Coordinates of C-alpha atoms and ligand atoms in Angstrom, one line a residue:
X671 CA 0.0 0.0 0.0
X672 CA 1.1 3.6 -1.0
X673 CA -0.2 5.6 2.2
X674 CA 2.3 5.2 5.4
X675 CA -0.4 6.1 7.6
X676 CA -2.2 4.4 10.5
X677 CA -5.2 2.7 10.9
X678 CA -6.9 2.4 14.0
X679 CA -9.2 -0.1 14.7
X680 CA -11.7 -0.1 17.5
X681 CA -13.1 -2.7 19.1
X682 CA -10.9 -6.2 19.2
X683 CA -14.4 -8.3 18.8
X684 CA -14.0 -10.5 15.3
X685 CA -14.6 -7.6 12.9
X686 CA -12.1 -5.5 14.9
X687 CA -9.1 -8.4 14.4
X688 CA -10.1 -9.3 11.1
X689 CA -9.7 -6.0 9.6
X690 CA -6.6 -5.6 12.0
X691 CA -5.1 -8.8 10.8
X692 CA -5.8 -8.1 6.9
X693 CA -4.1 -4.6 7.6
X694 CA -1.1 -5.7 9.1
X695 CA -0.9 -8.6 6.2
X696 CA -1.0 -5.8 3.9
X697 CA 2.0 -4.5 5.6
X698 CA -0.6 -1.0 7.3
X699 CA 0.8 0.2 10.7
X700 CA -2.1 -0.7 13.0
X701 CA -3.1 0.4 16.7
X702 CA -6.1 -1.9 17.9
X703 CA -7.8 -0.2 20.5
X704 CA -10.3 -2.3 23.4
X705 CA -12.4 -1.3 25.9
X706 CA -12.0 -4.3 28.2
X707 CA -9.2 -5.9 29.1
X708 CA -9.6 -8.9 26.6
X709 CA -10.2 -9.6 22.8
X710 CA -12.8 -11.6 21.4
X711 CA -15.9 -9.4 22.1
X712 CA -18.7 -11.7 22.0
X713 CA -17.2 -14.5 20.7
X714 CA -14.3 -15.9 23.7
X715 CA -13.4 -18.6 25.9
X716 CA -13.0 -17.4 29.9
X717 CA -12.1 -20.0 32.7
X718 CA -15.2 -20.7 34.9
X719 CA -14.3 -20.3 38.7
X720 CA -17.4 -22.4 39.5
X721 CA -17.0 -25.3 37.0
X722 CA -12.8 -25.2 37.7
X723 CA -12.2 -25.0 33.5
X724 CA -12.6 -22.8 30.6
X725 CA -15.7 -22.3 28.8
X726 CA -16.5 -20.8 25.4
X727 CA -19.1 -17.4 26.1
X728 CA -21.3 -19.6 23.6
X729 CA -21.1 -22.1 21.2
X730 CA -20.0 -21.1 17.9
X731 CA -20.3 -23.5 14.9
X732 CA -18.3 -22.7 11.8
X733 CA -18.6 -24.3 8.4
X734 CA -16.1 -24.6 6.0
X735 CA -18.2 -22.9 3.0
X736 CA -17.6 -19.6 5.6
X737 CA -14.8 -18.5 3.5
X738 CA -14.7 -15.1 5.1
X739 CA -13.2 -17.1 8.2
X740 CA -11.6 -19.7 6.5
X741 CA -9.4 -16.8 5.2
X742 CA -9.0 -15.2 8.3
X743 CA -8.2 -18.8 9.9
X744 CA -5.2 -18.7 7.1
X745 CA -3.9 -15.0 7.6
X746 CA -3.5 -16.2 11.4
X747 CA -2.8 -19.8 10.3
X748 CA -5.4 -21.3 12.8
X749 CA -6.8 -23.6 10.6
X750 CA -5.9 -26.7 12.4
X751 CA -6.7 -25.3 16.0
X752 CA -10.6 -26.5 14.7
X753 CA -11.8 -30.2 14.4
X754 CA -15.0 -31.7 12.8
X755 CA -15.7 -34.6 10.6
X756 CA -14.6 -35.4 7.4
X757 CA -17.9 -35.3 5.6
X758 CA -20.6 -32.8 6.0
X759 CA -22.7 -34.9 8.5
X760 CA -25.0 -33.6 11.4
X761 CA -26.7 -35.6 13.9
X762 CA -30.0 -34.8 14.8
X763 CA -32.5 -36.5 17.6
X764 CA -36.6 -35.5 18.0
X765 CA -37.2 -35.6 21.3
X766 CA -41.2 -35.8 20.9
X767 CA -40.9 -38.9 19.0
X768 CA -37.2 -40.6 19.7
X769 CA -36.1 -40.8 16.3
X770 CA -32.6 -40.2 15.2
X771 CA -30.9 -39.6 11.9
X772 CA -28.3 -37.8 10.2
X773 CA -28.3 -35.4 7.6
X774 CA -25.7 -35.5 5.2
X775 CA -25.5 -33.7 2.0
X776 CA -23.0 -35.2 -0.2
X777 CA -19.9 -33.2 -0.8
X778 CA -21.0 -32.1 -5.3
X779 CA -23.3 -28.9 -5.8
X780 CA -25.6 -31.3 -7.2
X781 CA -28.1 -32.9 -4.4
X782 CA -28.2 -36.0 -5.3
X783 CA -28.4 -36.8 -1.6
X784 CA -32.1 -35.8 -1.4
X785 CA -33.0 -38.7 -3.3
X786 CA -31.0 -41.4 -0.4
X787 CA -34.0 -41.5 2.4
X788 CA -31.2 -42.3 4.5
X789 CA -29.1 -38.5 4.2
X790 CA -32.5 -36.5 4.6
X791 CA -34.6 -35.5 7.1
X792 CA -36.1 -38.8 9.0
X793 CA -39.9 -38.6 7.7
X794 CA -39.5 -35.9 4.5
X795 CA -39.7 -36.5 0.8
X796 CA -36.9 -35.2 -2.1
X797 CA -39.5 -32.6 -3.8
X798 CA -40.4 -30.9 -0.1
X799 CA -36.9 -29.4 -0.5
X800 CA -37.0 -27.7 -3.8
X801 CA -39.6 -25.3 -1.5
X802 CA -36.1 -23.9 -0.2
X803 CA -36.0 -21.7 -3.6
X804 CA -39.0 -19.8 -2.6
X805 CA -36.9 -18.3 -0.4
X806 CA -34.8 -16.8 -3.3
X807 CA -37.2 -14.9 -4.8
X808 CA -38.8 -14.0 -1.6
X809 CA -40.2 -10.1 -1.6
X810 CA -37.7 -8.5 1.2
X811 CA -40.5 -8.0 4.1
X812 CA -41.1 -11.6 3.6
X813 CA -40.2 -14.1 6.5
X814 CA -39.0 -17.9 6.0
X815 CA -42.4 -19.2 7.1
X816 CA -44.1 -17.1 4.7
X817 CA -42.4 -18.9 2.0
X818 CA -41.8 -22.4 3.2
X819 CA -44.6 -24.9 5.2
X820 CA -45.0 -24.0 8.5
X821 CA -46.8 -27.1 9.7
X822 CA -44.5 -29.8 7.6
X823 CA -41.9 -31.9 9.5
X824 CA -39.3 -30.9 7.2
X825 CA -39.9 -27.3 8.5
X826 CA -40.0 -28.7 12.5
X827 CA -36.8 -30.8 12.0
X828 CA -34.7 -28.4 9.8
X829 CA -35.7 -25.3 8.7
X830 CA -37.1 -23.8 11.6
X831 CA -33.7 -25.0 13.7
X832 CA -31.7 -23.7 11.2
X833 CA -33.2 -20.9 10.7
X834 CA -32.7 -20.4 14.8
X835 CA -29.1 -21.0 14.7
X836 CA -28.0 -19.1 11.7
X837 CA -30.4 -16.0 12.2
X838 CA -31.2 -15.9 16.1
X839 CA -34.5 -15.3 15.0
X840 CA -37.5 -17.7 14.6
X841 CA -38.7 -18.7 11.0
X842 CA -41.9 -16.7 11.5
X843 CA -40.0 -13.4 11.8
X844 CA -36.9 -14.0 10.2
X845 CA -36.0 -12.9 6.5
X846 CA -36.5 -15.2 4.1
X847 CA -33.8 -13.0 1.9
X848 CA -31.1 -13.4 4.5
X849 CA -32.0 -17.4 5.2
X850 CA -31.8 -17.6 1.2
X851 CA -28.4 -16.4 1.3
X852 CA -27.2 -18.4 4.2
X853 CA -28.4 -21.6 2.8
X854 CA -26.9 -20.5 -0.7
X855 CA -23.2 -20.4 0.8
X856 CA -23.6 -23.3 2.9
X857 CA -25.9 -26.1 1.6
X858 CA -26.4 -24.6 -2.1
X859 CA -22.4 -25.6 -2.8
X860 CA -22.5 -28.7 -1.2
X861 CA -21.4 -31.1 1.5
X862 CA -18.0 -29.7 0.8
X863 CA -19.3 -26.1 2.0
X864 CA -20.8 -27.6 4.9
X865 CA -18.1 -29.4 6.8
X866 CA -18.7 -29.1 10.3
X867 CA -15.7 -27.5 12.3
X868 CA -15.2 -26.2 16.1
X869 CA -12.7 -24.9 18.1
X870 CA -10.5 -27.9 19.7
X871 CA -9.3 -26.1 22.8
X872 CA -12.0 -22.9 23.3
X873 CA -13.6 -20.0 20.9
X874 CA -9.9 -17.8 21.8
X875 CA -7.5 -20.3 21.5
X876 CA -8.7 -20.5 17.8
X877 CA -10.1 -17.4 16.8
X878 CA -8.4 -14.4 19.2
X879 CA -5.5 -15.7 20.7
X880 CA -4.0 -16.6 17.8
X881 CA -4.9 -13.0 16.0
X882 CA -3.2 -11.5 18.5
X883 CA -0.3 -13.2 18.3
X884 CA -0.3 -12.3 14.6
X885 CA -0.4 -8.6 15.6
X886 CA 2.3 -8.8 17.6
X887 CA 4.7 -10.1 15.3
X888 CA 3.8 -7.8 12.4
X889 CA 4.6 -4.7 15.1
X890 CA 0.4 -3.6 15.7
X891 CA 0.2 -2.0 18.4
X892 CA -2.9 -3.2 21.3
X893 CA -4.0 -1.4 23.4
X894 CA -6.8 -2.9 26.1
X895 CA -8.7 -0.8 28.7
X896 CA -9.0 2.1 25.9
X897 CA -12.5 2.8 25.7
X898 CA -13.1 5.3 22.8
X899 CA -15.5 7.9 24.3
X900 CA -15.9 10.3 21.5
X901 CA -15.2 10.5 18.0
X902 CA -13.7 13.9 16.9
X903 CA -15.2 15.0 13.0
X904 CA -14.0 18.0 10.6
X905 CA -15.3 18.3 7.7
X906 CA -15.5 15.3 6.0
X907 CA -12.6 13.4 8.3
X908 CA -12.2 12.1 11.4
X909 CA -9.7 14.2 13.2
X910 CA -9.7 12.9 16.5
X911 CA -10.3 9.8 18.9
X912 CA -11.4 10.7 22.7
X913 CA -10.2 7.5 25.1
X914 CA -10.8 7.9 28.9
X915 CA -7.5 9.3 29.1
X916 CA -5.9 10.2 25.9
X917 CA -6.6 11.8 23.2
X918 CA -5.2 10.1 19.9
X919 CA -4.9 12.7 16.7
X920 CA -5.7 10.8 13.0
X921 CA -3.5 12.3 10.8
X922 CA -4.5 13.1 6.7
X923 CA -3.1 9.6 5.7
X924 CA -4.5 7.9 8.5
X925 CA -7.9 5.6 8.7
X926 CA -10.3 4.4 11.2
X927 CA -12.0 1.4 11.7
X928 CA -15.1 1.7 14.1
X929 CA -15.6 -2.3 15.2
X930 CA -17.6 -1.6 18.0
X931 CA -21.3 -3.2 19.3
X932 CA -24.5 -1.2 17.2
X933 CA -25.6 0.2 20.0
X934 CA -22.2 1.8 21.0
X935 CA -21.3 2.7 17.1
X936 CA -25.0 4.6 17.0
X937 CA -23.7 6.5 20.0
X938 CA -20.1 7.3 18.8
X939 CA -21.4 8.5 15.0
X940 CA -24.1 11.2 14.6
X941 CA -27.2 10.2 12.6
X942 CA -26.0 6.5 12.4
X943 CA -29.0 4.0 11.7
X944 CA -28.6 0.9 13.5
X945 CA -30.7 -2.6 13.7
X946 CA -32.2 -1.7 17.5
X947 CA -33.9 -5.1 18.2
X948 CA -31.6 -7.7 19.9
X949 CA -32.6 -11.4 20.6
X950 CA -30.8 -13.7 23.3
X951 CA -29.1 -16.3 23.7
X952 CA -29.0 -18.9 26.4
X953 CA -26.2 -21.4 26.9
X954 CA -25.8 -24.2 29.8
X955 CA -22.0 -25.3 30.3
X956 CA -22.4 -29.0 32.4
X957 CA -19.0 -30.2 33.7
X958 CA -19.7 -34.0 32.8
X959 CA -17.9 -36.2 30.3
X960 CA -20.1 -37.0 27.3
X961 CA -20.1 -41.3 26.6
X962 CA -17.5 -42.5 24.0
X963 CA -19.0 -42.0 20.6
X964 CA -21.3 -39.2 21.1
X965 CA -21.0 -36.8 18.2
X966 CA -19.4 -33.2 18.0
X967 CA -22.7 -31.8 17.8
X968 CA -26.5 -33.3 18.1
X969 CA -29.2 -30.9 16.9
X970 CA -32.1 -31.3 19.1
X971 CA -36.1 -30.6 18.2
X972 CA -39.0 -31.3 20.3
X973 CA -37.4 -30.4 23.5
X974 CA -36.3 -26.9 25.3
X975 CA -32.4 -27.8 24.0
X976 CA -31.6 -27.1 20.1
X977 CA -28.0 -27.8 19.5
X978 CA -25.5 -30.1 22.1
X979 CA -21.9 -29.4 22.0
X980 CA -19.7 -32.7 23.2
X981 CA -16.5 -30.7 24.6
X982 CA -13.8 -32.4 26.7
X983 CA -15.2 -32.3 29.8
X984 CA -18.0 -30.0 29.2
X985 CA -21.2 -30.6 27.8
X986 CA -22.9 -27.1 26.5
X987 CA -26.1 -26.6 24.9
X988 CA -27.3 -23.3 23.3
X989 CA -30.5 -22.3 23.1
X990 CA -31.4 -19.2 20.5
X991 CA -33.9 -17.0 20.1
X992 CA -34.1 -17.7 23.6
X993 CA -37.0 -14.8 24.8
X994 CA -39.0 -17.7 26.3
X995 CA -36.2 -18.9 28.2
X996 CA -33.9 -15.5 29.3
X997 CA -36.0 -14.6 32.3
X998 CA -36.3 -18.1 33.7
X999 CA -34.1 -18.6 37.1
X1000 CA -31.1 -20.0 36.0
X1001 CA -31.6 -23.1 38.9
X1002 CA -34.5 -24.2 36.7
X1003 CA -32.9 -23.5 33.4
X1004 CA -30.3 -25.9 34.6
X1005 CA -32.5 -29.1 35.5
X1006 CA -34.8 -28.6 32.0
X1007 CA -31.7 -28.2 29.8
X1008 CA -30.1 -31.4 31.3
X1009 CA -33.4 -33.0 30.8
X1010 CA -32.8 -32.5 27.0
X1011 CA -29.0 -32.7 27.4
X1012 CA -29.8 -36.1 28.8
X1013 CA -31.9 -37.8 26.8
X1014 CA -30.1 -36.8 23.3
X1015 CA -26.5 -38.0 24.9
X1016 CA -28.0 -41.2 26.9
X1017 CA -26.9 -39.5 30.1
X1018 CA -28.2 -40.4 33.6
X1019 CA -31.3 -37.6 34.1
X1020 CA -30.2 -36.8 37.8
X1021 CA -27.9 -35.9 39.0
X1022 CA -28.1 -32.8 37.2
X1023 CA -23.8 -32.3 36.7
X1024 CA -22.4 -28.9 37.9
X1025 CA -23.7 -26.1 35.5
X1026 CA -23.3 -22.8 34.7
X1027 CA -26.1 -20.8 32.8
X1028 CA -24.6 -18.2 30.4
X1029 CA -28.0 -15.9 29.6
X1030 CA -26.7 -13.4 26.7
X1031 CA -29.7 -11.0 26.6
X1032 CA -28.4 -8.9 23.3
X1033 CA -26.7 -11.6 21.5
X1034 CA -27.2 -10.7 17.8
X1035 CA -29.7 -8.0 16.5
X1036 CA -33.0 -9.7 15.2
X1037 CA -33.1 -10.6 11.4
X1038 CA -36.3 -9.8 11.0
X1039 CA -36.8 -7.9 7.5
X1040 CA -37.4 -4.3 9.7
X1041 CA -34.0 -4.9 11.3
X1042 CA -32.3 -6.1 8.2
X1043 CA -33.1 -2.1 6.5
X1044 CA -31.7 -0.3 9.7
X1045 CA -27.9 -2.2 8.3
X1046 CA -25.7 0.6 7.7
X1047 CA -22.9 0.8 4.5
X1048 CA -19.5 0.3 5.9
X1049 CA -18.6 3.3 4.2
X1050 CA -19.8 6.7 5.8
X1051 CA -19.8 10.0 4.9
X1052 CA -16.4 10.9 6.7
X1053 CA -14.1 9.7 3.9
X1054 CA -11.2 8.3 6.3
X1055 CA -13.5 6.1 9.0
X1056 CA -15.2 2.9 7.9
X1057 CA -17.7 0.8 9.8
X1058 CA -17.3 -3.2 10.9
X1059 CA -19.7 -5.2 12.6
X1060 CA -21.9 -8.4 12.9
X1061 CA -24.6 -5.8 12.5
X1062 CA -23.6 -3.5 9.3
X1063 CA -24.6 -4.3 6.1
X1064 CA -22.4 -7.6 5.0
X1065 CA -25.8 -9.7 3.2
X1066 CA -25.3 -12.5 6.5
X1067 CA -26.6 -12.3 9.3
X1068 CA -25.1 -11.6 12.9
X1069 CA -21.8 -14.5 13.2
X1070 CA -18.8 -15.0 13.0
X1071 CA -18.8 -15.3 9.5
X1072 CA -20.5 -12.0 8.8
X1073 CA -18.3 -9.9 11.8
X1074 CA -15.2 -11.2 10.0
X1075 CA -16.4 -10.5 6.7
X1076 CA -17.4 -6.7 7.5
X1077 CA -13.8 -6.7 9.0
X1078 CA -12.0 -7.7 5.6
X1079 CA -14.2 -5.7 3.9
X1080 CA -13.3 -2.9 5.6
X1081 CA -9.7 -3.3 5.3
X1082 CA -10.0 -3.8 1.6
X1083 CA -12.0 -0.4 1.3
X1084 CA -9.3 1.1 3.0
X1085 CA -6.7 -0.5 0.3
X1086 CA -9.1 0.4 -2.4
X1087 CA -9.3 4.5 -0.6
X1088 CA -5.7 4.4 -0.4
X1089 CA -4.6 3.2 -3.6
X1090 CA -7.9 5.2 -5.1
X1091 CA -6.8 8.3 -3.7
X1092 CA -2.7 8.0 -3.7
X1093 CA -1.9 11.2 -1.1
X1094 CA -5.0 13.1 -1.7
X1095 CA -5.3 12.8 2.1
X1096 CA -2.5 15.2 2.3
X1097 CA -3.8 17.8 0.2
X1098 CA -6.2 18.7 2.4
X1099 CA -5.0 21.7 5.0
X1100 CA -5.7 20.5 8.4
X1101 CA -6.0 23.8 9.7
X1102 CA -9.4 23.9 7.0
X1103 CA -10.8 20.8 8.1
X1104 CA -10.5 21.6 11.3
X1105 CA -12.3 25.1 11.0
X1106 CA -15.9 23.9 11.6
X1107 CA -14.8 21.6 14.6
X1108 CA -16.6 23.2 17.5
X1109 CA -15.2 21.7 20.6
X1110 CA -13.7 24.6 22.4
X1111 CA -13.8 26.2 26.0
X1112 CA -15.2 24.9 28.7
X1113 CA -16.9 21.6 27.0
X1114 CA -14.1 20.7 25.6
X1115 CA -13.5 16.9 26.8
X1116 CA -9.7 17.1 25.5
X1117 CA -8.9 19.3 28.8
X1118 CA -6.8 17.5 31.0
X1119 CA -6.3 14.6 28.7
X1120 CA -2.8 13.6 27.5
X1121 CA -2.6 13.6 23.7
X1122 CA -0.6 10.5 22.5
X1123 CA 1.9 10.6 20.0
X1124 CA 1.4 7.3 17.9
Ligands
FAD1532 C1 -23.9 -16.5 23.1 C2 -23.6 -16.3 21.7 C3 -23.6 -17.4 20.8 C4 -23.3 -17.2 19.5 N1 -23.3 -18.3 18.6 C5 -22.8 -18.1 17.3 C6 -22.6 -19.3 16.5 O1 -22.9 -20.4 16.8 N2 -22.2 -19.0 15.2 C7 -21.9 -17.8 14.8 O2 -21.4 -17.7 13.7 N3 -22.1 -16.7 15.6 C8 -22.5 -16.8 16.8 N4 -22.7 -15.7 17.6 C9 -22.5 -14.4 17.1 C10 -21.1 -14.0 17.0 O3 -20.4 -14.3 18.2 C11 -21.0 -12.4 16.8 O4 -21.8 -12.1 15.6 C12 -19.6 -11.9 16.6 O5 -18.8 -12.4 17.6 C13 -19.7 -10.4 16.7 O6 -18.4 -9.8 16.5 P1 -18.2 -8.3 16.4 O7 -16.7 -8.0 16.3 O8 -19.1 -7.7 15.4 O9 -18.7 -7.7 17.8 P2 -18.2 -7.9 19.3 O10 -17.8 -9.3 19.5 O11 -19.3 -7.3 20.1 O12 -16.9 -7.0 19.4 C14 -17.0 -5.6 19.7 C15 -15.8 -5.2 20.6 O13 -15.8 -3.8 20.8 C16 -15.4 -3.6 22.1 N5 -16.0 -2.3 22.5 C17 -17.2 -1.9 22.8 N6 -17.3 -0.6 23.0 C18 -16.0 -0.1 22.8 C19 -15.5 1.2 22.9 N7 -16.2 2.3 23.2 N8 -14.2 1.4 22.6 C20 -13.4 0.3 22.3 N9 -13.9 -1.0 22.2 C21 -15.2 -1.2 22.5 C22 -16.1 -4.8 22.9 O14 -15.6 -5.0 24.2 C23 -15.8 -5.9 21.9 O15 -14.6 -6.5 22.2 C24 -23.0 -15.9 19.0 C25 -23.1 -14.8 19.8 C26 -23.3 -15.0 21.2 C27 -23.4 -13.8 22.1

């Protein structure tokens, strides 16, 4: 890249160290800025004091059609910190009625699976899936049950879980646009798209720790506990970034990348237009070995549990779109769960094993077609700072594969500015930009800061 400058990057959640680690690939200078004292954002392993091990914040599938992560996973050469079989196969049990079976796609773009009884959904026919491409053409206020069969099994036993795990929204409110494209870059290219992979160790030994080790040896520069308080504008630029207590100046050449939550982006940029509806997620972390042979992963219907992680000596079951669950105490949350947990591992139902209820009450923003048009651009109208984000406007909904893609998207508009530009950035007087910046006298939040030299 041409420009020397800095880009700073807030927010060291997946977006935030994706765009960092595609920066510092590219050979930018980079400061990563965090408010907390840890990377990961919503998306991190932590050890447990109560269950005496680490636990993931949640459980976080990835396939490997997600190319925006496979590509992060290579730029911090993770890759093999993540397990999962070697054909696209996921377990499924229906509680209501006992029955197990396995769906597995085989690994071509043409589905020649759906005609094997044996790779579909126990008790569906071929043709009942071809009803997936009325999701394509779906009109954008449209939901997935509005263009699919609400009362067939193949919607109880896989598109309505689906739907919940990939949107965090239930098939009756979620876009059928955004489920379209999910299914397009999983399932529409195949088993070979749909390989199931999870972290070995934990969500930061595979995904953070290893970004930040990245950083380190390219020179970036991380900086926790630096909550960014206020954005300084001029003109068309960011000029300024306000931390508790420094003050950081962005030079011409310089560019920043604003990775933080929607709700704190909206309050950081002035008339920014954010998705406001959040929907949570519940996860139960039982200390307990799982019996020899259980799967990675058992999806779950007809219970309270949906998906059943198999860790090393955790058990963990998420439950999203959880708005019938959040407010439950989490004593009684524990005992259902294992009920669930239980009967799809061929566990003993009492006792229940030590547990730890994780409730995340704003865990993604709703994809609900209303949300979905409050997405912003990542571009904004101040030329030098670009938005990232499970929750800007990437076409996937709120995971890891959509936060990293708005973080490599952002660093590529940045290569694409710089190169577009060359040193235009310099052109411009900074004693002009700054001539309609206000923030003098009294209000003036710089007083008493220190202003750090990058
Ligand atoms: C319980 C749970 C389960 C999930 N399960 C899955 C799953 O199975 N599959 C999947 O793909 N996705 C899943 N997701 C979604 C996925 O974790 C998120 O979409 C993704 O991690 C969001 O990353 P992000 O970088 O956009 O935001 P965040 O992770 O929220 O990162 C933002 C960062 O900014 C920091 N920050 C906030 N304010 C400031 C400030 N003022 N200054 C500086 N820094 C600041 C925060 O501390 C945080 O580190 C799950 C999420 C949760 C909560």
């Amino acid at each position: 890249m041409s420009s020397p400058g800095t880009v700073h990057v807030a927010g060291a959640g997946l977006a935030g160290l994706a765009a960092a680690v595609a920066l510092a690939e590219a050979g930018r200078r980079v400061v990563l800025y965090e408010s907390t004292d840890h990377a990961g954002g919503r998306c991190r392993s932590y050890l447990d004091s109560e269950l005496g091990c680490r636990i993931d914040n949640g459980n976080h599938l990835l396939l490997s059609g997600n190319r925006s992560a496979m590509e992060y996973l290579r730029l911090i050469g993770a890759r093999d910190t993540f397990e999962g079989p070697a054909e696209a196969v996921f377990p499924f049990v229906d509680l209501a009625s006992g029955e197990r079976w396995t769906l597995r796609p085989n690994r071509g773009v043409v589905p020649w699976w759906l005609l094997d009884a044996r790779r579909r959904v126990a008790g569906t026919r071929a043709r009942e899936y071809l009803a997936a491409r009325r999701l394509r053409d779906a009109a954008a206020d449209a939901t997935v049950a509005d263009c699919l069969e609400p009362a067939s099994t193949l919607y109880r036993r896989l598109w309505q879980p689906v739907a919940v795990a990939a949107l965090n929204t239930r098939a009756e409110a979620g876009s059928a646009r955004l489920y379209w494209q999910v299914l397009r870059e999983t399932l529409g290219r195949g088993g070979a798209a749909c390989l199931p992979l999870v972290p070995r160790e934990g969500l930061s030994e595979s995904l953070v720790d290893p970004a930040l080790a990245m950083l380190r040896a390219r020179g970036a520069d991380t900086r926790f506990a630096a909550r960014l308080r206020r954005i300084g504008f001029a003109g068309s630029r960011v000029i300024e970034l306000d931390f508790d207590n420094s003050i950081v100046d962005v030079a011409a050449e310089d560019h920043v990348v604003l990775a933080v939550p929607a709700p704190v982006a909206a309050r950081l940029v002035p008339e920014l237009a954010v998705p406001d509806d959040h929907a949570p997620i519940v996860n139960a972390h039982y200390r307990v070995a799982a019996p020899p042979g259980t799967p990675l992963f058992i999806g779950v219907v007809g219970g309270t549990a949906e998906w059943v992680f198999r860790k090393r000596e955790i058990v963990s079951v998420t439950v999203s779109a959880a708005d019938a669950l959040v407010d439950h105490p989490v004593e009684e949350l524990a005992v259902t769960l294992w009920r669930d947990v239980a009967a799809a591992c061929g566990l003993p139902e009492r006792p229940v094993p030590p547990c730890r209820i994780l409730k995340e009450r704003r865990a993604t923003f709703r994809a609900t077609p209303v949300q979905l048009k409050k997405r912003p651009m990542p571009r904004t109208r101040w030329n030098n700072l670009l938005l990232a984000g499970d929750y800007v406007d990437t076409g996937l909904p709120a995971t890891i594969e959509g936060a990293i893609r708005s973080g490599l998207a952002a660093a590529e508009a940045i290569a694409r500015l710089t190169a577009d530009h060359g040193m235009r950035g310099h052109a411009v007087s900074d004693g002009a930009e700054r001539s309609d910046d206000t923030r003098t006298g009294a209000d003036d939040p710089r007083r008493g800061k220190a202003r750090l030299a990058r």
